[in-house]
Amino acid sequence: MLNSVCSLSMITQIGLLILVVLGVIKAYLILTTGVCTSTKKLTGKTVIITGANTGIGKETALDLAKRGARVILACRDPKKAAIAKEDIIRESRNKNVFIRQLDLTSLKSVRKFAADILKSELRLDVLINNAGCATIEKKLTEDGLEVQMQSNHFGHFLLTNLLLGLLKKSAPSRIIFVSSMAHSQTKTLDLNNLNSELSYNTGTVYFYSKLCQVLCTRHLAPLVIKSGVTVNCLHPGAVKTEIFRNAPTWFQMVAAVCIPLFFKSAKEGAQTSIHLAVADEVANVTGEYFSDCKIAKTSKLAKDLELAKKLWEVSETFVKLKPEERHF
């Protein structure tokens, strides 16, 4: 009996210790989470946000709508986008929120979206390349590109190039890539296997795609700086979003337990995107990587400017960028 009581007491103590440790970790995460403190209004400004119907994208759209911006939700699913639009208009009391269909896994869709924007919009002040996905199995899009790489990198790469002329015309303007600290998880970037031609590993593809966003930021920034366009990227933090919606059931079950404890809310995760879109203190900052609303360190590979140049050239080939689609 005594042994049972002692065992129960020990288990209780261990359980309490675990709760204390988890509480300390959670408190640390809350205290170190960056928050955009800018009160700047965006009246008269036009913003495009990809993947704006949910998660970080939706929270970013809501915040910028509250600041008076004309917000364009660039989304793949019109039905989900319509629900998000209603929510944003209701909460922001800003009716200048619009939906434009964009499927980043289709280069045809990207070109159509960009063409429609160039016809309908007189200006574009902020482009936030927010949409992203993480997949488990190798899948190819209609363009013959790996779906994860096209969603996260190739699609946004083409979109940015196509809208760059309008961004220059609207300067000062800002381009923002939502990347991830996952970019640092790969020590190489094999340009011969950028589309998983030689081998496939879902984790490597995701790491590659996020590294590509940082490298493209590095390459593009100095090319457009004289035009009044800034280009920055960011790590939103570990955020509770739908990015793992295609993951196996067991993974989602584990995530359901861990996410509330250690992950940021979508609103918290959107803070750095919002900061880069509105803050006056970053108006002249370009080519940088941010986390929690401040400049952060990247991997050594992400600083390789020669690799960034080669990646840009290879990416132009993959998306079949035409001479008339180049704006620098």
Tab-separated table of C-alpha atoms in Angstrom:
chain	number	residue	atom	x	y	z
A	1	MET	CA	0.000	0.000	0.000
A	2	LEU	CA	2.810	2.374	0.997
A	3	ASN	CA	4.630	1.670	-2.266
A	4	SER	CA	1.462	2.437	-4.259
A	5	VAL	CA	1.008	5.744	-2.432
A	6	CYS	CA	4.636	6.692	-3.055
A	7	SER	CA	4.360	5.791	-6.745
A	8	LEU	CA	1.190	7.848	-7.081
A	9	SER	CA	2.854	10.785	-5.318
A	10	MET	CA	5.881	10.572	-7.620
A	11	ILE	CA	3.665	10.466	-10.728
A	12	THR	CA	1.773	13.510	-9.461
A	13	GLN	CA	5.009	15.403	-8.869
A	14	ILE	CA	6.307	14.521	-12.335
A	15	GLY	CA	3.011	15.597	-13.847
A	16	LEU	CA	3.129	18.926	-12.019
A	17	LEU	CA	6.746	19.435	-13.101
A	18	ILE	CA	5.787	18.827	-16.730
A	19	LEU	CA	2.934	21.332	-16.448
A	20	VAL	CA	5.281	23.927	-14.949
A	21	VAL	CA	7.841	23.411	-17.730
A	22	LEU	CA	5.138	23.677	-20.400
A	23	GLY	CA	3.801	26.798	-18.706
A	24	VAL	CA	7.236	28.417	-18.689
A	25	ILE	CA	7.750	27.591	-22.365
A	26	LYS	CA	4.340	29.005	-23.267
A	27	ALA	CA	4.997	32.162	-21.251
A	28	TYR	CA	8.341	32.624	-23.001
A	29	LEU	CA	6.708	32.259	-26.411
A	30	ILE	CA	4.069	34.835	-25.505
A	31	LEU	CA	6.620	37.328	-24.159
A	32	THR	CA	8.922	37.052	-27.184
A	33	THR	CA	6.219	37.239	-29.847
A	34	GLY	CA	6.652	40.347	-31.972
A	35	VAL	CA	3.719	42.717	-32.356
A	36	CYS	CA	3.243	45.407	-34.982
A	37	THR	CA	2.834	48.684	-33.095
A	38	SER	CA	2.356	50.936	-36.104
A	39	THR	CA	-0.924	52.870	-36.252
A	40	LYS	CA	-0.424	53.909	-39.859
A	41	LYS	CA	-3.505	54.116	-42.070
A	42	LEU	CA	-3.545	52.750	-45.619
A	43	THR	CA	-6.375	54.807	-47.072
A	44	GLY	CA	-5.940	55.032	-50.841
A	45	LYS	CA	-3.507	52.093	-50.905
A	46	THR	CA	-4.075	48.776	-52.697
A	47	VAL	CA	-2.840	45.498	-51.259
A	48	ILE	CA	-2.820	41.986	-52.729
A	49	ILE	CA	-2.512	39.020	-50.380
A	50	THR	CA	-2.278	35.468	-51.687
A	51	GLY	CA	-3.937	32.742	-49.629
A	52	ALA	CA	-5.999	35.377	-47.805
A	53	ASN	CA	-9.050	33.265	-47.040
A	54	THR	CA	-7.593	31.607	-43.956
A	55	GLY	CA	-4.864	31.694	-41.319
A	56	ILE	CA	-2.111	34.289	-41.479
A	57	GLY	CA	-3.349	35.636	-44.795
A	58	LYS	CA	-6.850	36.311	-43.519
A	59	GLU	CA	-5.601	37.993	-40.347
A	60	THR	CA	-3.239	40.144	-42.404
A	61	ALA	CA	-6.076	41.101	-44.732
A	62	LEU	CA	-8.326	41.978	-41.790
A	63	ASP	CA	-5.718	44.216	-40.186
A	64	LEU	CA	-4.931	46.065	-43.424
A	65	ALA	CA	-8.649	46.457	-44.186
A	66	LYS	CA	-9.094	48.063	-40.748
A	67	ARG	CA	-6.398	50.545	-41.790
A	68	GLY	CA	-8.488	51.567	-44.782
A	69	ALA	CA	-6.667	49.706	-47.557
A	70	ARG	CA	-8.272	48.380	-50.706
A	71	VAL	CA	-7.610	44.685	-50.123
A	72	ILE	CA	-7.604	42.050	-52.849
A	73	LEU	CA	-7.916	38.473	-51.620
A	74	ALA	CA	-6.035	36.293	-54.112
A	75	CYS	CA	-7.460	32.829	-53.424
A	76	ARG	CA	-7.814	29.480	-55.126
A	77	ASP	CA	-11.257	28.625	-53.719
A	78	PRO	CA	-13.870	31.364	-54.448
A	79	LYS	CA	-16.388	29.895	-51.970
A	80	LYS	CA	-13.964	29.977	-49.044
A	81	ALA	CA	-12.768	33.405	-50.151
A	82	ALA	CA	-16.360	34.693	-50.155
A	83	ILE	CA	-16.808	33.641	-46.527
A	84	ALA	CA	-13.514	35.305	-45.581
A	85	LYS	CA	-14.519	38.456	-47.441
A	86	GLU	CA	-17.767	38.715	-45.494
A	87	ASP	CA	-15.924	38.228	-42.208
A	88	ILE	CA	-13.331	40.865	-43.057
A	89	ILE	CA	-15.885	43.440	-44.211
A	90	ARG	CA	-18.025	42.863	-41.121
A	91	GLU	CA	-15.109	43.189	-38.684
A	92	SER	CA	-13.257	46.003	-40.444
A	93	ARG	CA	-16.312	47.930	-41.690
A	94	ASN	CA	-14.362	48.403	-44.899
A	95	LYS	CA	-16.273	47.418	-48.042
A	96	ASN	CA	-13.203	47.761	-50.252
A	97	VAL	CA	-12.384	44.062	-50.010
A	98	PHE	CA	-12.401	42.090	-53.246
A	99	ILE	CA	-11.840	38.527	-54.425
A	100	ARG	CA	-9.741	37.536	-57.411
A	101	GLN	CA	-9.274	33.853	-58.142
A	102	LEU	CA	-5.674	32.680	-58.173
A	103	ASP	CA	-4.400	29.121	-58.314
A	104	LEU	CA	-0.646	29.185	-57.795
A	105	THR	CA	-0.381	25.586	-59.003
A	106	SER	CA	-1.380	26.779	-62.477
A	107	LEU	CA	0.907	29.164	-64.344
A	108	LYS	CA	-2.016	29.879	-66.662
A	109	SER	CA	-4.067	30.990	-63.647
A	110	VAL	CA	-1.214	33.181	-62.384
A	111	ARG	CA	-0.918	34.906	-65.752
A	112	LYS	CA	-4.683	35.411	-65.998
A	113	PHE	CA	-4.808	36.825	-62.463
A	114	ALA	CA	-1.966	39.243	-63.194
A	115	ALA	CA	-3.536	40.314	-66.495
A	116	ASP	CA	-6.842	41.040	-64.744
A	117	ILE	CA	-5.079	43.073	-62.055
A	118	LEU	CA	-3.181	45.119	-64.626
A	119	LYS	CA	-6.471	45.897	-66.377
A	120	SER	CA	-8.519	46.715	-63.270
A	121	GLU	CA	-6.063	48.334	-60.855
A	122	LEU	CA	-4.441	51.722	-61.244
A	123	ARG	CA	-1.936	51.024	-58.480
A	124	LEU	CA	-0.470	48.296	-56.278
A	125	ASP	CA	1.232	49.389	-53.085
A	126	VAL	CA	1.840	46.095	-51.306
A	127	LEU	CA	2.141	42.540	-52.620
A	128	ILE	CA	2.177	39.902	-49.902
A	129	ASN	CA	3.146	36.464	-51.187
A	130	ASN	CA	1.589	34.601	-48.292
A	131	ALA	CA	0.039	31.391	-49.621
A	132	GLY	CA	1.840	28.125	-49.015
A	133	CYS	CA	1.380	24.407	-48.625
A	134	ALA	CA	3.122	21.346	-47.259
A	135	THR	CA	2.456	17.979	-48.855
A	136	ILE	CA	3.440	14.405	-48.062
A	137	GLU	CA	3.482	12.732	-51.467
A	138	LYS	CA	5.018	13.846	-54.733
A	139	LYS	CA	2.461	15.383	-57.062
A	140	LEU	CA	2.930	17.272	-60.292
A	141	THR	CA	0.829	20.194	-61.440
A	142	GLU	CA	-0.550	20.722	-64.946
A	143	ASP	CA	2.709	22.543	-65.662
A	144	GLY	CA	4.778	19.495	-64.758
A	145	LEU	CA	6.089	21.163	-61.614
A	146	GLU	CA	6.146	19.643	-58.126
A	147	VAL	CA	3.034	21.003	-56.408
A	148	GLN	CA	4.693	22.111	-53.172
A	149	MET	CA	7.498	23.904	-54.984
A	150	GLN	CA	5.096	25.585	-57.388
A	151	SER	CA	2.690	26.700	-54.642
A	152	ASN	CA	5.423	28.119	-52.450
A	153	HIS	CA	7.998	29.335	-54.958
A	154	PHE	CA	7.375	29.132	-58.706
A	155	GLY	CA	3.845	30.554	-58.571
A	156	HIS	CA	4.851	33.530	-56.437
A	157	PHE	CA	8.006	34.030	-58.475
A	158	LEU	CA	5.965	34.415	-61.661
A	159	LEU	CA	3.318	36.550	-59.963
A	160	THR	CA	5.924	38.960	-58.596
A	161	ASN	CA	7.538	39.355	-61.999
A	162	LEU	CA	4.207	40.001	-63.706
A	163	LEU	CA	3.122	42.652	-61.182
A	164	LEU	CA	6.508	44.314	-60.784
A	165	GLY	CA	5.772	46.959	-63.412
A	166	LEU	CA	2.643	48.102	-61.548
A	167	LEU	CA	4.503	48.061	-58.238
A	168	LYS	CA	7.181	50.305	-59.742
A	169	LYS	CA	4.537	52.638	-61.122
A	170	SER	CA	2.984	52.865	-57.643
A	171	ALA	CA	6.251	53.405	-55.747
A	172	PRO	CA	7.038	53.605	-52.944
A	173	SER	CA	5.727	50.062	-52.759
A	174	ARG	CA	6.554	46.845	-50.951
A	175	ILE	CA	6.931	43.156	-51.824
A	176	ILE	CA	6.754	40.674	-48.965
A	177	PHE	CA	7.487	36.944	-49.076
A	178	VAL	CA	6.206	34.804	-46.203
A	179	SER	CA	9.048	32.312	-45.889
A	180	SER	CA	10.039	30.272	-42.827
A	181	MET	CA	12.959	29.411	-40.586
A	182	ALA	CA	12.616	26.027	-42.304
A	183	HIS	CA	14.824	27.536	-45.004
A	184	SER	CA	17.778	26.886	-42.697
A	185	GLN	CA	17.075	23.166	-42.469
A	186	THR	CA	18.809	22.425	-45.755
A	187	LYS	CA	22.558	22.850	-46.211
A	188	THR	CA	22.399	22.608	-49.994
A	189	LEU	CA	20.209	23.737	-52.875
A	190	ASP	CA	20.611	21.432	-55.842
A	191	LEU	CA	19.408	23.442	-58.827
A	192	ASN	CA	19.494	20.254	-60.897
A	193	ASN	CA	16.900	18.782	-58.554
A	194	LEU	CA	14.839	21.910	-57.950
A	195	ASN	CA	11.759	20.212	-59.384
A	196	SER	CA	12.558	16.827	-57.801
A	197	GLU	CA	13.847	15.535	-61.135
A	198	LEU	CA	16.474	13.291	-59.567
A	199	SER	CA	14.993	12.431	-56.184
A	200	TYR	CA	12.092	13.369	-53.921
A	201	ASN	CA	11.801	14.006	-50.219
A	202	THR	CA	8.834	16.010	-48.990
A	203	GLY	CA	10.787	17.713	-46.215
A	204	THR	CA	13.627	18.687	-48.546
A	205	VAL	CA	11.179	20.131	-51.062
A	206	TYR	CA	9.551	22.276	-48.383
A	207	PHE	CA	12.934	23.473	-47.104
A	208	TYR	CA	14.021	24.225	-50.682
A	209	SER	CA	10.856	26.212	-51.400
A	210	LYS	CA	11.305	28.396	-48.321
A	211	LEU	CA	15.000	28.912	-49.045
A	212	CYS	CA	14.071	29.966	-52.588
A	213	GLN	CA	11.883	32.736	-51.181
A	214	VAL	CA	14.745	34.126	-49.115
A	215	LEU	CA	17.210	33.893	-52.007
A	216	CYS	CA	14.787	35.600	-54.406
A	217	THR	CA	14.363	38.385	-51.868
A	218	ARG	CA	18.149	38.807	-51.762
A	219	HIS	CA	18.435	38.858	-55.558
A	220	LEU	CA	15.481	41.091	-56.406
A	221	ALA	CA	15.960	43.758	-53.729
A	222	PRO	CA	19.035	45.510	-55.205
A	223	LEU	CA	17.595	45.303	-58.721
A	224	VAL	CA	14.541	47.405	-57.873
A	225	ILE	CA	15.789	49.581	-55.011
A	226	LYS	CA	16.206	52.645	-57.266
A	227	SER	CA	12.600	52.219	-58.369
A	228	GLY	CA	11.310	52.744	-54.849
A	229	VAL	CA	10.253	49.121	-54.379
A	230	THR	CA	11.405	47.268	-51.275
A	231	VAL	CA	11.560	43.474	-51.036
A	232	ASN	CA	11.666	41.623	-47.732
A	233	CYS	CA	10.819	38.160	-46.422
A	234	LEU	CA	9.872	36.766	-43.049
A	235	HIS	CA	9.423	33.862	-40.697
A	236	PRO	CA	5.909	34.081	-39.170
A	237	GLY	CA	6.721	31.641	-36.401
A	238	ALA	CA	5.156	28.267	-35.751
A	239	VAL	CA	1.536	29.125	-36.427
A	240	LYS	CA	-1.738	27.286	-36.092
A	241	THR	CA	-2.908	27.322	-39.716
A	242	GLU	CA	-4.225	24.883	-42.308
A	243	ILE	CA	-0.804	24.287	-43.859
A	244	PHE	CA	-0.852	20.649	-42.655
A	245	ARG	CA	-4.366	19.961	-43.969
A	246	ASN	CA	-2.974	17.358	-46.374
A	247	ALA	CA	-0.904	15.575	-43.719
A	248	PRO	CA	-1.702	12.002	-42.568
A	249	THR	CA	-4.363	11.562	-39.876
A	250	TRP	CA	-1.841	10.495	-37.232
A	251	PHE	CA	0.188	13.653	-37.835
A	252	GLN	CA	-2.893	15.834	-37.515
A	253	MET	CA	-3.788	14.109	-34.219
A	254	VAL	CA	-0.345	14.870	-32.789
A	255	ALA	CA	-0.576	18.416	-34.105
A	256	ALA	CA	-3.983	18.874	-32.448
A	257	VAL	CA	-2.304	18.331	-29.065
A	258	CYS	CA	0.943	20.228	-29.636
A	259	ILE	CA	-0.290	23.211	-31.655
A	260	PRO	CA	-2.343	24.904	-28.898
A	261	LEU	CA	0.634	24.616	-26.527
A	262	PHE	CA	3.504	25.791	-28.677
A	263	PHE	CA	2.131	27.440	-31.796
A	264	LYS	CA	1.135	31.056	-32.333
A	265	SER	CA	-2.406	31.995	-33.243
A	266	ALA	CA	-2.956	33.158	-36.818
A	267	LYS	CA	-3.278	36.740	-35.564
A	268	GLU	CA	0.069	36.496	-33.789
A	269	GLY	CA	1.653	34.898	-36.834
A	270	ALA	CA	0.448	37.739	-39.054
A	271	GLN	CA	2.201	40.469	-37.059
A	272	THR	CA	5.467	40.479	-39.000
A	273	SER	CA	3.658	40.528	-42.348
A	274	ILE	CA	1.623	43.500	-41.140
A	275	HIS	CA	4.749	45.207	-39.786
A	276	LEU	CA	6.528	44.925	-43.128
A	277	ALA	CA	3.441	46.183	-44.960
A	278	VAL	CA	2.824	49.308	-42.890
A	279	ALA	CA	5.641	50.322	-40.522
A	280	ASP	CA	7.455	53.546	-41.405
A	281	GLU	CA	10.680	52.264	-39.841
A	282	VAL	CA	11.051	49.640	-42.580
A	283	ALA	CA	10.087	51.938	-45.457
A	284	ASN	CA	13.685	51.992	-46.704
A	285	VAL	CA	14.731	48.544	-45.511
A	286	THR	CA	15.112	45.995	-48.289
A	287	GLY	CA	16.602	42.566	-48.928
A	288	GLU	CA	16.174	41.479	-45.313
A	289	TYR	CA	14.715	38.527	-43.442
A	290	PHE	CA	12.465	39.285	-40.455
A	291	SER	CA	11.066	37.373	-37.506
A	292	ASP	CA	8.880	38.785	-34.726
A	293	CYS	CA	8.909	42.217	-36.387
A	294	LYS	CA	12.689	42.578	-36.406
A	295	ILE	CA	15.567	41.604	-38.658
A	296	ALA	CA	16.721	38.056	-37.988
A	297	LYS	CA	19.613	35.822	-38.981
A	298	THR	CA	19.373	33.518	-41.979
A	299	SER	CA	21.341	30.431	-42.862
A	300	LYS	CA	24.713	30.854	-44.552
A	301	LEU	CA	23.246	29.403	-47.747
A	302	ALA	CA	20.542	32.080	-47.800
A	303	LYS	CA	23.274	34.738	-48.049
A	304	ASP	CA	24.853	33.256	-51.185
A	305	LEU	CA	24.203	35.950	-53.799
A	306	GLU	CA	25.683	33.921	-56.649
A	307	LEU	CA	23.351	31.033	-55.816
A	308	ALA	CA	20.461	33.516	-55.643
A	309	LYS	CA	21.275	34.760	-59.150
A	310	LYS	CA	21.457	31.226	-60.556
A	311	LEU	CA	18.191	30.290	-58.837
A	312	TRP	CA	16.485	33.323	-60.364
A	313	GLU	CA	17.666	32.344	-63.845
A	314	VAL	CA	16.607	28.718	-63.412
A	315	SER	CA	13.220	29.803	-62.079
A	316	GLU	CA	12.690	32.019	-65.131
A	317	THR	CA	13.105	28.917	-67.256
A	318	PHE	CA	10.708	26.803	-65.190
A	319	VAL	CA	7.907	29.397	-65.383
A	320	LYS	CA	8.723	30.203	-69.018
A	321	LEU	CA	9.118	33.903	-68.290
A	322	LYS	CA	8.829	35.908	-71.509
A	323	PRO	CA	11.008	38.939	-72.340
A	324	GLU	CA	7.992	41.248	-72.102
A	325	GLU	CA	7.278	39.917	-68.613
A	326	ARG	CA	10.610	41.179	-67.257
A	327	HIS	CA	10.521	44.604	-65.625
A	328	PHE	CA	14.139	45.328	-64.682
